[in-house]
Short mmCIF file of C-alpha atoms and ligand atoms in Angstrom, two decimals:
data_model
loop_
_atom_site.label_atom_id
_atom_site.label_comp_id
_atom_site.label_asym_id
_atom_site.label_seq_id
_atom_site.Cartn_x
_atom_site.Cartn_y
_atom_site.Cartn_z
CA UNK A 797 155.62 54.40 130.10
CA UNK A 798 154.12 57.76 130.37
CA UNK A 799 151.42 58.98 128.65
CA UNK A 800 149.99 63.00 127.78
CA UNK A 801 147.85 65.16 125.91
CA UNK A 802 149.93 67.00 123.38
CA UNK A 803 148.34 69.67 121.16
CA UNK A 804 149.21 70.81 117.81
CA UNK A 805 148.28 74.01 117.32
CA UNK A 806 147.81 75.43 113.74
CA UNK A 807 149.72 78.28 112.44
CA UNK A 808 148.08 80.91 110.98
CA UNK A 809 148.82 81.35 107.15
CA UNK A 810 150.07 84.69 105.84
CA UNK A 811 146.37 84.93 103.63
CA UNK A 812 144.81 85.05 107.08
CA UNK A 813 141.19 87.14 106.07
CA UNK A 814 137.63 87.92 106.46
CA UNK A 815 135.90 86.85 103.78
CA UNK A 816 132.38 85.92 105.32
CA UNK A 817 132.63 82.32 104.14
CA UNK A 818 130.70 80.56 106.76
CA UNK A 819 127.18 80.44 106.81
CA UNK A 820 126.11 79.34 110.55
CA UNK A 821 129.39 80.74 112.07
CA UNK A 822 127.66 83.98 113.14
CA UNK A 823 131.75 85.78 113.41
CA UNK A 824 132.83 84.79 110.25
CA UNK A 825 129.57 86.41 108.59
CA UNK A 826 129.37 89.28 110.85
CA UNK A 827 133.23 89.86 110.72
CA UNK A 828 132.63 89.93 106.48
CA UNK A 829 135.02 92.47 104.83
CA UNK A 830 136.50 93.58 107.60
CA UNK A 831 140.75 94.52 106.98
CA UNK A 832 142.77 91.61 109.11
CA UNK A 833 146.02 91.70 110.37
CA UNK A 834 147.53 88.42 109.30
CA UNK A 835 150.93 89.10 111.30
CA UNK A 836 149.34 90.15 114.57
CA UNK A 837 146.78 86.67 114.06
CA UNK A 838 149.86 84.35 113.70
CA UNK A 839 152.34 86.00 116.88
CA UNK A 840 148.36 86.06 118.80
CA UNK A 841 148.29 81.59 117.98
CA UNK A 842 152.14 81.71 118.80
CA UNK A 843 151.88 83.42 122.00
CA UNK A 844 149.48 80.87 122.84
CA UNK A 845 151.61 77.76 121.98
CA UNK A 846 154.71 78.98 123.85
CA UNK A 847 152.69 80.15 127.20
CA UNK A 848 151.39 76.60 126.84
CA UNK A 849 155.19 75.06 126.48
CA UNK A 850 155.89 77.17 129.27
CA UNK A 851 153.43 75.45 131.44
CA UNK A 852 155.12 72.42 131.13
CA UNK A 853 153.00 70.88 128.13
CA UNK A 854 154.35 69.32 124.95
CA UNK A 855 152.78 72.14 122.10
CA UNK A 856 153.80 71.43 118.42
CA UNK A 857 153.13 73.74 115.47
CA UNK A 858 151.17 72.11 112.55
CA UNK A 859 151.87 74.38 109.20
CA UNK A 860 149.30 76.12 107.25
CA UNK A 861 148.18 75.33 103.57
CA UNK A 862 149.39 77.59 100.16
CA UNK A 863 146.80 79.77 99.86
CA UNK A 864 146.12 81.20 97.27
CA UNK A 865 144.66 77.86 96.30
CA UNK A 866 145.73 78.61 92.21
CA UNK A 867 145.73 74.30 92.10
CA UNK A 868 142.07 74.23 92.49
CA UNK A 869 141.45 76.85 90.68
CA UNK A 870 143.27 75.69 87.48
CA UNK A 871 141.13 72.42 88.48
CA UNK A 872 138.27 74.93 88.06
CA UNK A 873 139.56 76.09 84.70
CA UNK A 874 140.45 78.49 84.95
CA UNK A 875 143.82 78.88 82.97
CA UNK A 876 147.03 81.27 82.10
CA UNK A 877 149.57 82.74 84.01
CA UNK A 878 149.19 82.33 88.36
CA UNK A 879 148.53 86.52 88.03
CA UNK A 880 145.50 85.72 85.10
CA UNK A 881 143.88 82.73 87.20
CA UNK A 882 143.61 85.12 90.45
CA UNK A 883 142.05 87.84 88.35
CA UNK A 884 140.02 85.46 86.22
CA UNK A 885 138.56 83.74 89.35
CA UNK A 886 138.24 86.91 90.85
CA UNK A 887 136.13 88.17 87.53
CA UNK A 888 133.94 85.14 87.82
CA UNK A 889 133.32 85.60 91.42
CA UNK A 890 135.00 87.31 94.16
CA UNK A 891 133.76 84.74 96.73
CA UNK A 892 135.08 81.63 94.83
CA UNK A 893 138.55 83.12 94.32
CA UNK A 894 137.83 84.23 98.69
CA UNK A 895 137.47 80.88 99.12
CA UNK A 896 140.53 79.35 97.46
CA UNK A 897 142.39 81.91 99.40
CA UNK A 898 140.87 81.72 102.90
CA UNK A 899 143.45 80.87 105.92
CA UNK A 900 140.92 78.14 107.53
CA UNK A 901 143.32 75.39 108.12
CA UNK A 902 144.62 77.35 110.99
CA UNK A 903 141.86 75.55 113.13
CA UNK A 904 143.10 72.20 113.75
CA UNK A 905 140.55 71.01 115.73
CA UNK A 906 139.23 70.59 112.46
CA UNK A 907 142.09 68.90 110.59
CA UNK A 908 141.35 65.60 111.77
CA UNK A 909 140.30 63.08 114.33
CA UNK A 910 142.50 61.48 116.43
CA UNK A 911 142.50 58.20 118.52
CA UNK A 912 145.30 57.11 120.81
CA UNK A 913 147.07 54.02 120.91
CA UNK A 914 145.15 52.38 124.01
CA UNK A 915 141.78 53.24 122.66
CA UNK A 916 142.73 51.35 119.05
CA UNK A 917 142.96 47.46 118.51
CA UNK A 918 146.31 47.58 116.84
CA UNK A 919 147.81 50.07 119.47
CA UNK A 920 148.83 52.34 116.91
CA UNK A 921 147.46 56.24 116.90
CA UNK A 922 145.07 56.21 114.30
CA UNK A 923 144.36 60.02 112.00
CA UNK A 924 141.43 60.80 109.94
CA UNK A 925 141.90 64.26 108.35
CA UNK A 926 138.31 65.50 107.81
CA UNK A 927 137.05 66.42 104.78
CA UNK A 928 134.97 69.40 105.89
CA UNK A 929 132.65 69.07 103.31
CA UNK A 930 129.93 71.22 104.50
CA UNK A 931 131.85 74.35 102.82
CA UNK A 932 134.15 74.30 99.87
CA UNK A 933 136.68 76.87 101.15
CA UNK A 934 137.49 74.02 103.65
CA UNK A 935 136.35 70.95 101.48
CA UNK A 936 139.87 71.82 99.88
CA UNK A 937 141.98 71.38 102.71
CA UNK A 938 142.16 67.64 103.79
CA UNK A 939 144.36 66.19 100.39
CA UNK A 940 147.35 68.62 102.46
CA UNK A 941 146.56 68.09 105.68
CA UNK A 942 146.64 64.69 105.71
CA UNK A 943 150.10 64.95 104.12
CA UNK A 944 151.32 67.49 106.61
CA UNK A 945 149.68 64.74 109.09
CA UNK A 946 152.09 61.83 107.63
CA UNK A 947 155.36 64.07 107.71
CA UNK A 948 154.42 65.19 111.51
CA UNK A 949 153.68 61.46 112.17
CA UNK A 950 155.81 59.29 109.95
CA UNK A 951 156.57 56.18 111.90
CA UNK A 952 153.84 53.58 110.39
CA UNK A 953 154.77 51.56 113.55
CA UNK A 954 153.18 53.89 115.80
CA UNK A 955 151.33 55.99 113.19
CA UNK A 956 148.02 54.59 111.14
CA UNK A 957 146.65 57.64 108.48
CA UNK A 958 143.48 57.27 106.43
CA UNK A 959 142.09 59.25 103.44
CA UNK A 960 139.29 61.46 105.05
CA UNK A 961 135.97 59.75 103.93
CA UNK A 962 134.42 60.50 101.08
CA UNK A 963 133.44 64.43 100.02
CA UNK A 964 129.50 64.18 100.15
CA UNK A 965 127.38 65.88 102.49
CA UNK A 966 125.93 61.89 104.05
CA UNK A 967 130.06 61.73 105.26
CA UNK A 968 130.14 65.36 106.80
CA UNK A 969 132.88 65.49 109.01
CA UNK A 970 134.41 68.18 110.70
CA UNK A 971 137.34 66.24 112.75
CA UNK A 972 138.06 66.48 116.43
CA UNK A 973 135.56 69.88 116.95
CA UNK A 974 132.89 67.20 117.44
CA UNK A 975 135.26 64.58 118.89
CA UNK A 976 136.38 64.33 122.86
CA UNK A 977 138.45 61.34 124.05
CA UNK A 978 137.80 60.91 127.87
CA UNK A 979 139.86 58.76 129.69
CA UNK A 980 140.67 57.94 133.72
CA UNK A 981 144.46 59.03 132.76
CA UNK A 982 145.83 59.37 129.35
CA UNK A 983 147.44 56.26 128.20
CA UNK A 984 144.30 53.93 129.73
CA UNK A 985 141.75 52.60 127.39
CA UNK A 986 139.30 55.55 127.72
CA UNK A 987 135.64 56.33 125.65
CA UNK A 988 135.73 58.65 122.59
CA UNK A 989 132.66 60.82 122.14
CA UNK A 990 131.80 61.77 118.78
CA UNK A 991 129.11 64.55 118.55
CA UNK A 992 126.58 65.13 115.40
CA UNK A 993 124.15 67.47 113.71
CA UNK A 994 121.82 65.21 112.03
CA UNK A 995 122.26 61.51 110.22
CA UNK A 996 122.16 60.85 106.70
CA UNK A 997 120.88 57.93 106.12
CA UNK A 998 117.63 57.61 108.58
CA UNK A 999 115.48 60.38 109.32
CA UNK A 1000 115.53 62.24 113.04
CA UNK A 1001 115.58 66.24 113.97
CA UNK A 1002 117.53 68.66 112.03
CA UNK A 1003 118.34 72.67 112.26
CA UNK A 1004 116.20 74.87 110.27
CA UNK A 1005 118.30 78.02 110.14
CA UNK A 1006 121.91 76.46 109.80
CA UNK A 1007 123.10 74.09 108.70
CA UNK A 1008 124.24 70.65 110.60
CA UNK A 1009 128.15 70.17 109.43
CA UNK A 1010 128.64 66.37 111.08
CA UNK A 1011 126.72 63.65 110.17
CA UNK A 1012 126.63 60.46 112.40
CA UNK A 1013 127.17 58.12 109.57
CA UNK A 1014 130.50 59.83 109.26
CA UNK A 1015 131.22 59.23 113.15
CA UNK A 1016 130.46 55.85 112.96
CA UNK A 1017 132.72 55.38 109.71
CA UNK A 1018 135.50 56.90 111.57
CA UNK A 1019 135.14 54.57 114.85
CA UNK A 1020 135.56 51.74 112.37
CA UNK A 1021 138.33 52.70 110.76
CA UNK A 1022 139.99 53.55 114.44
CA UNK A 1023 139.14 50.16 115.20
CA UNK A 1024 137.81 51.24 118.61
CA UNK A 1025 136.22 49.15 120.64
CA UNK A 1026 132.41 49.57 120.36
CA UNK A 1027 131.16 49.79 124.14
CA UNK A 1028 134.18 52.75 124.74
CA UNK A 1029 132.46 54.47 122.28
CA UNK A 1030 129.22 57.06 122.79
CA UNK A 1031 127.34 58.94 120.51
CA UNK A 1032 125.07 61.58 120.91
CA UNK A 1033 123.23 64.36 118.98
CA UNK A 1034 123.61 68.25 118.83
CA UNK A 1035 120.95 70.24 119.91
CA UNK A 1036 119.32 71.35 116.57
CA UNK A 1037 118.39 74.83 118.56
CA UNK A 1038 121.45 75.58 119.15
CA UNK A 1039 122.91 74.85 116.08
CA UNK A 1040 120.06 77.52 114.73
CA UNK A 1041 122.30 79.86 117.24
CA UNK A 1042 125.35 79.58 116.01
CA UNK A 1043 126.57 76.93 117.95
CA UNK A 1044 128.33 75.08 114.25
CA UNK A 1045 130.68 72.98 116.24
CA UNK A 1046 130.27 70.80 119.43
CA UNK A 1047 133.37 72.78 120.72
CA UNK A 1048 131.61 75.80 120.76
CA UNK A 1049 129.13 74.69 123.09
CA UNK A 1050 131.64 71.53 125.62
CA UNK A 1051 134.69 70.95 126.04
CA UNK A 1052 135.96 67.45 127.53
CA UNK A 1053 139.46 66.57 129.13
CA UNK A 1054 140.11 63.30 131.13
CA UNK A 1055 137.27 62.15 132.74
CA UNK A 1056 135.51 66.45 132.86
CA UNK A 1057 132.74 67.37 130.74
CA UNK A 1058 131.99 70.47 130.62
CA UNK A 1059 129.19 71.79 128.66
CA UNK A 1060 126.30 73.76 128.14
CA UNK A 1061 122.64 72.47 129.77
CA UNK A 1062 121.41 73.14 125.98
CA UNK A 1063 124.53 71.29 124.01
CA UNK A 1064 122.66 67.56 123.26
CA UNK A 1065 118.87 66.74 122.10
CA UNK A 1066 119.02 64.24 124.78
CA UNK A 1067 121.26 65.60 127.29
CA UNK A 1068 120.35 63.24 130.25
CA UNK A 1069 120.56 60.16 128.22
CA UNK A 1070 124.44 61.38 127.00
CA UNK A 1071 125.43 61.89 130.33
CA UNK A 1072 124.06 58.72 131.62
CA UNK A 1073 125.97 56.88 128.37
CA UNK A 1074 129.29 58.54 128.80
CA UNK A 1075 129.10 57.14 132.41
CA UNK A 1076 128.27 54.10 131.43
CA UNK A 1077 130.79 53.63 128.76
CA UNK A 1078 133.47 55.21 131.25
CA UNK A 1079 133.19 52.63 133.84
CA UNK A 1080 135.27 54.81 136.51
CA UNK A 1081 133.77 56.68 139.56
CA UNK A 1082 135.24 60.32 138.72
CA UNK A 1083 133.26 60.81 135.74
CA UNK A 1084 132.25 64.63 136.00
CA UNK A 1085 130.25 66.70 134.11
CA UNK A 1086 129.93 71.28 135.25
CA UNK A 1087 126.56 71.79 133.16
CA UNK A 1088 126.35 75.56 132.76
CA UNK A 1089 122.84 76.81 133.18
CA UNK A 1090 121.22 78.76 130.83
CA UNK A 1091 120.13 81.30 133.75
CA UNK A 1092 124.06 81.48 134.27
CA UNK A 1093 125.07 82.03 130.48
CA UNK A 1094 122.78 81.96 127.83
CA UNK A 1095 123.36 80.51 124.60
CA UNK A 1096 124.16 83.53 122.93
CA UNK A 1097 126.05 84.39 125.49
CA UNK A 1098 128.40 81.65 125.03
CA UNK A 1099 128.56 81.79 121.07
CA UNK A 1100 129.59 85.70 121.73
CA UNK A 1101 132.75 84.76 124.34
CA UNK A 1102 133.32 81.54 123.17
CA UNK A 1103 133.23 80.12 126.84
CA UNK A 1104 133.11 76.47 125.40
CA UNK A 1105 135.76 77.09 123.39
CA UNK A 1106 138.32 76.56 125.44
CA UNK A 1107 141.21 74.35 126.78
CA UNK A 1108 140.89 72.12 129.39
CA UNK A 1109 144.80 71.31 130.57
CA UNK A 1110 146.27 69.33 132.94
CA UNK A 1111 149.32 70.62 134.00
CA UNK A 1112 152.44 68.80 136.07
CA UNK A 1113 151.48 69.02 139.28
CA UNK A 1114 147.76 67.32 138.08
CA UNK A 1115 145.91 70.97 138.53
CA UNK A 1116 143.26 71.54 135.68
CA UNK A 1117 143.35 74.92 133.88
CA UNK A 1118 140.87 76.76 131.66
CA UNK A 1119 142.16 78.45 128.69
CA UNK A 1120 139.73 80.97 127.36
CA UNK A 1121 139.61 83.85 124.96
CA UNK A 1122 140.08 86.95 125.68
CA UNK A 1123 136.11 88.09 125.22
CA UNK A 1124 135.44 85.48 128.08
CA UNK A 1125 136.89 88.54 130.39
CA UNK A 1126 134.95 91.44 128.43
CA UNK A 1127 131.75 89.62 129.43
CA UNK A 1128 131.13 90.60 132.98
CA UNK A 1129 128.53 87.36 133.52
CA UNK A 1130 130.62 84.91 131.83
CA UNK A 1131 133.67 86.19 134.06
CA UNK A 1132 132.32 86.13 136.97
CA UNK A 1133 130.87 82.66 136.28
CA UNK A 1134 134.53 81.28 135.44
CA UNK A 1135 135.29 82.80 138.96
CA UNK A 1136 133.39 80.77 140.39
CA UNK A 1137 133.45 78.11 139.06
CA UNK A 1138 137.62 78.40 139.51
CA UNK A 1139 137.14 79.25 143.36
CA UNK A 1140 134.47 76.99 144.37
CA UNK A 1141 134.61 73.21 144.19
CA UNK A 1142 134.39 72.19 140.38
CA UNK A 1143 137.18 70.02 139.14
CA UNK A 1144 138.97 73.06 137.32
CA UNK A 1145 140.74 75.21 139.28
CA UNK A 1146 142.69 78.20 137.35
CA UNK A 1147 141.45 80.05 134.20
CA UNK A 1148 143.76 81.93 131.74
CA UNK A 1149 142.15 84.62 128.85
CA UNK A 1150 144.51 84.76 125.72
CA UNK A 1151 144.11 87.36 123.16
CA UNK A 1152 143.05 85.79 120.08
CA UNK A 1153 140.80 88.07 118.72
CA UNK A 1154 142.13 88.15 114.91
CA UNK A 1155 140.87 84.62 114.59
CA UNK A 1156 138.12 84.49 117.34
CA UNK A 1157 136.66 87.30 114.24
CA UNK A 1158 136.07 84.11 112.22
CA UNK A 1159 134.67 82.42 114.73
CA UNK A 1160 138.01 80.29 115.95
CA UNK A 1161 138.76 80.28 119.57
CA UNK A 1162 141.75 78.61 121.82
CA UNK A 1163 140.17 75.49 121.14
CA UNK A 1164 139.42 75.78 117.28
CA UNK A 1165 143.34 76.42 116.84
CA UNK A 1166 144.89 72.84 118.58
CA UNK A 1167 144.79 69.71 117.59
CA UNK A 1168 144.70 67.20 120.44
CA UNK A 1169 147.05 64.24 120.02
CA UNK A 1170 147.71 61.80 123.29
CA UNK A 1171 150.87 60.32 123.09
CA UNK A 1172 153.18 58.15 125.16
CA UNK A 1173 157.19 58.36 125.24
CA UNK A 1174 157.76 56.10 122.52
CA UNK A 1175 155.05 57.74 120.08
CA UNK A 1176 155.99 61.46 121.22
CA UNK A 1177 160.09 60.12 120.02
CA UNK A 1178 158.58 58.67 116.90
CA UNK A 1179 156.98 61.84 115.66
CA UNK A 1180 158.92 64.53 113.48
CA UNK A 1181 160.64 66.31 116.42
CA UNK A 1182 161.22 69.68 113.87
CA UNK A 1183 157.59 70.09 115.02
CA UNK A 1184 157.73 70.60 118.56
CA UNK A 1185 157.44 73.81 120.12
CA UNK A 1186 160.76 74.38 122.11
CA UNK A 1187 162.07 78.09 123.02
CA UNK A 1188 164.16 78.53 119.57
CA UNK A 1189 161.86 77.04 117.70
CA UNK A 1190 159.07 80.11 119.13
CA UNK A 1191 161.89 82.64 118.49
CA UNK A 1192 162.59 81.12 114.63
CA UNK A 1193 158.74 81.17 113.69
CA UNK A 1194 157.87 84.96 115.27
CA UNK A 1195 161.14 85.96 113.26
CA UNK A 1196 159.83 84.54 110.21
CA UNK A 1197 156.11 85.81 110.46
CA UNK A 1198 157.68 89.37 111.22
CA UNK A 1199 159.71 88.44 107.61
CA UNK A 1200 157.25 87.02 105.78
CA UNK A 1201 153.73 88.39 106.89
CA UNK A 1202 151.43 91.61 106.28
CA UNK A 1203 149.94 93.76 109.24
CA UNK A 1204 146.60 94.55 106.94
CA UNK A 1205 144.94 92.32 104.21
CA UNK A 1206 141.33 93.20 103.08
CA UNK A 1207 139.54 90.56 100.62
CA UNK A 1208 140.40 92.99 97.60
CA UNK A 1209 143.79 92.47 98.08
CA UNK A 1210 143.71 88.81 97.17
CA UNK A 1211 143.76 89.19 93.67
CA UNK A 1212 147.41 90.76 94.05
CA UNK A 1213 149.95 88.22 92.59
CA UNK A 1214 152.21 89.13 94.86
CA UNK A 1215 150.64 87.97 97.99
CA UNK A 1216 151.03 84.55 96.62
CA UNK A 1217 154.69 84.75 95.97
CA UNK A 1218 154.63 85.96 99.46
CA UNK A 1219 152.84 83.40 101.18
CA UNK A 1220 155.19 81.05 98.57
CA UNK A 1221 158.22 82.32 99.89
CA UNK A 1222 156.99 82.12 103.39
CA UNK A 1223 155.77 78.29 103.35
CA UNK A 1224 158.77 76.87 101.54
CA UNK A 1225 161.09 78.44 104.26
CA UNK A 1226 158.80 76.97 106.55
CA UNK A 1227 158.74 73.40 105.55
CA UNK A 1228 162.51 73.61 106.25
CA UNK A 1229 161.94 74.63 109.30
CA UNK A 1230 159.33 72.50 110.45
CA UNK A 1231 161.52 69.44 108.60
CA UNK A 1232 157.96 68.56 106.69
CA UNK A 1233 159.60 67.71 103.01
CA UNK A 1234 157.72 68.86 100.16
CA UNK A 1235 153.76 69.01 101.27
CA UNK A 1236 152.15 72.03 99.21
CA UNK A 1237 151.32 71.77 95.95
CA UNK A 1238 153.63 74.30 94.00
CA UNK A 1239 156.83 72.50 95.81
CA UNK A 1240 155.26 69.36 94.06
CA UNK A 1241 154.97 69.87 90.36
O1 SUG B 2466 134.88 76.42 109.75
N1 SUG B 2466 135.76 79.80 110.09
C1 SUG B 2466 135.88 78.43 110.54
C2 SUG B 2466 136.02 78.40 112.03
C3 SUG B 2466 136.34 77.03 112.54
C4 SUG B 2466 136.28 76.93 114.01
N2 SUG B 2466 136.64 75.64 114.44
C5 SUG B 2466 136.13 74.97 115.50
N3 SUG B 2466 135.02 75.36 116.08
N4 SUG B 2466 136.71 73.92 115.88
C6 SUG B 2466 134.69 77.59 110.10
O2 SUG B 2466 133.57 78.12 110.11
C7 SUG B 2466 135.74 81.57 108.41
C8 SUG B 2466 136.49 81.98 107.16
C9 SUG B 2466 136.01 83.27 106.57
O3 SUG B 2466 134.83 83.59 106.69
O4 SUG B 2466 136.83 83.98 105.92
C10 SUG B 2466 135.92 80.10 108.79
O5 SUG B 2466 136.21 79.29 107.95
#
């Protein structure tokens, strides 16, 4: 049976804005106020997905939330007509009614954490959505994800989902951003690496500027639940510095694909000790790990192009490809680096740029926006097949963003009642489309 990295990329939702919400993601406050183009951020994901089908790699589409968020904020009391909640939440504060309205679920590599079948003792692909407690505009995702999750992945067979853990800042999780599953070949029993800011319960270093999103308690809750096998699993802390730098995800600083880490000399407190564990827990020869030097790329450097944030993909003929952003290529070190690194004798051997700049704005790069899931023919045949990127499927969704979508949105416009019978409109089409049932909220009441 064949086995393969497939990655479910998240679409971007027609509310798509900058509203400044994230403390510690240095783009998303920087980017604050700023007008966004919500049609030009979805075709920019899009274009991504289909080059990526083109390659010869299974892509799937994983559907935004219904923003504005008018559920949580009638939870909030805030009562009347849908038109009187926006403008009463927007009367109270602009910034809480921002963040019921925010198009954050577009970065699946924070929807959940993932573990394949041969990694798990039951066999069966196990899904944690996160609960992203660390900031309430994405503390309110997780109830939908995980029910987008279970109509992607319905087959209970093949498919195990679990609640995300519980909403407190001792559980911080943030999903597969601080997650890598390395393995000698995908469908092997392989090591998952789960990567955290500080821990909860026992005391240890911690960022002073920014705050530390993951906590290891919630790692270790999550390994359980997977039922993986303790000595496949590692560990290891965040640098606090560069957390203090705007590094708010392990993904912005390493990425890991098969049995490649590649990372940032600065990414772990004790970065010796995790590469020495990850070989150790790996137990094959090719283990390799490209540590970019800080006299190569500096930190900021790499929080500004979001070299980290990339894609490591293996495509048909075995060849391993870096996806980057765009901003990789306006930053004359970092591109010459990736040169480099592509021409001399590192495992990777082609990069690719992609223009993703309405989302890399809020800090999201190629990486942010997929969710990896390893599957094997059986699983891939179980899983809600409406989801899969195929050529009609790409032609159907850019035809329906060009329907559905606005080319300019600035945070004042989300009081307009009309945006969410937009974005309404828009997501109910799309459920049909995507064959997901009844997952949002206002299709449920
Ligand atoms: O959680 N930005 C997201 C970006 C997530 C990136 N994901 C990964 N690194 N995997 C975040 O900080 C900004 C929204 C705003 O400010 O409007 C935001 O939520």
């Amino acid at each position: 049976m064949t086995a393969f990295e497939a990655n479910f990329d998240g679409l971007v939702g027609p509310t798509h804005n900058y509203a400044g919400l994230s403390f510690g993601n240095v783009a998303s406050t920087g980017n604050q106020a700023a007008v966004s183009n919500p049609k030009l951020a979805a075709l920019q994901g899009l274009k991504k997905m289909k080059a990526l089908h083109d390659m010869g790699l299974v892509q799937g589409v994983f559907a935004p939330q219904e923003r504005p968020d008018t559920h949580t904020l009638r939870q909030l009391g805030f009562t009347g007509s849908d038109a009187q909640v926006l403008e009463r939440a927007n009367k109270s504060s602009p910034k809480l009614l921002a963040a019921c309205c925010s198009a954050s679920s577009m970065w699946t590599a924070n929807a959940a954490t993932v573990s394949p079948s041969a990694n798990t003792a039951d066999s069966k692909v196990h899904f944690t959505p996160a609960n992203l407690s660390s900031k309430f505009h994405r503390a309110i995702e997780h109830e939908t994800t995980g029910r987008i999750l279970q109509a992607m992945f319905p087959d209970s067979q093949h498919f195990a989902h679990h609640k995300a853990l519980p909403g407190v800042s001792h559980f911080g999780d943030e999903g597969a951003a601080n997650h890598t599953r390395f393995c000698s070949e995908p469908g092997k029993q392989g090591v998952e690496f789960f990567v955290y800011g500080r821990k909860a319960f026992s005391a240890g270093v911690e960022p002073q500027k920014y705050p530390a999103r993951q906590t290891l308690e919630a790692s270790q809750a999550i390994a359980r639940n997977h039922q993986l096998d303790n000595g496949h699993v590692v560990y290891a802390q965040q640098n606090p510095a560069v957390i203090d730098q705007g590094v708010f995800h392990n993904d912005v600083i390493a990425v890991g694909s098969r049995d490649v880490l590649f990372c940032h000399e600065q990414a772990y407190l004790d970065q010796q000790q995790v590469y020495a564990d990850l070989k150790a827990a790996s137990g094959w020869r090719n283990f390799q790990i490209v540590e970019v030097p800080s006299n190569r790329v500096s930190v900021s450097e790499a929080v500004k192009s979001y070299l980290f944030n990339s894609q490591l993909i293996t495509l048909p003929d075995g060849s391993l490809t870096i996806i980057v952003p765009a901003e990789c290529q306006d930053n004359e070190n970092v591109w010459s680096y990736l040169q480099e690194l592509v021409t001399g004798d590192s495992p990777i051997n082609a990069v690719k740029a992609f223009d993703l700049r309405q989302s890399m704005n809020n800090g999201g790069g190629p990486a942010c926006l997929r969710l990896r899931v390893e599957m094997n023919d059986k699983e891939l045949k179980a899983a809600n097949q409406s989801c899969i990127l195929d050529d009609g499927l790409y032609t159907t969704l850019c035809n329906w963003v060009e329907r559905h979508y606005r080319d300019q949105l600035h945070t004042d416009d989300l009081i307009d009642p009309q945006l969410l019978e937009e974005s309404r409109r828009a997501l109910d089409e799309l459920t049909g489309i995507l064959g997901l049932g009844a997952v949002y909220p206002f299709q449920r009441v």
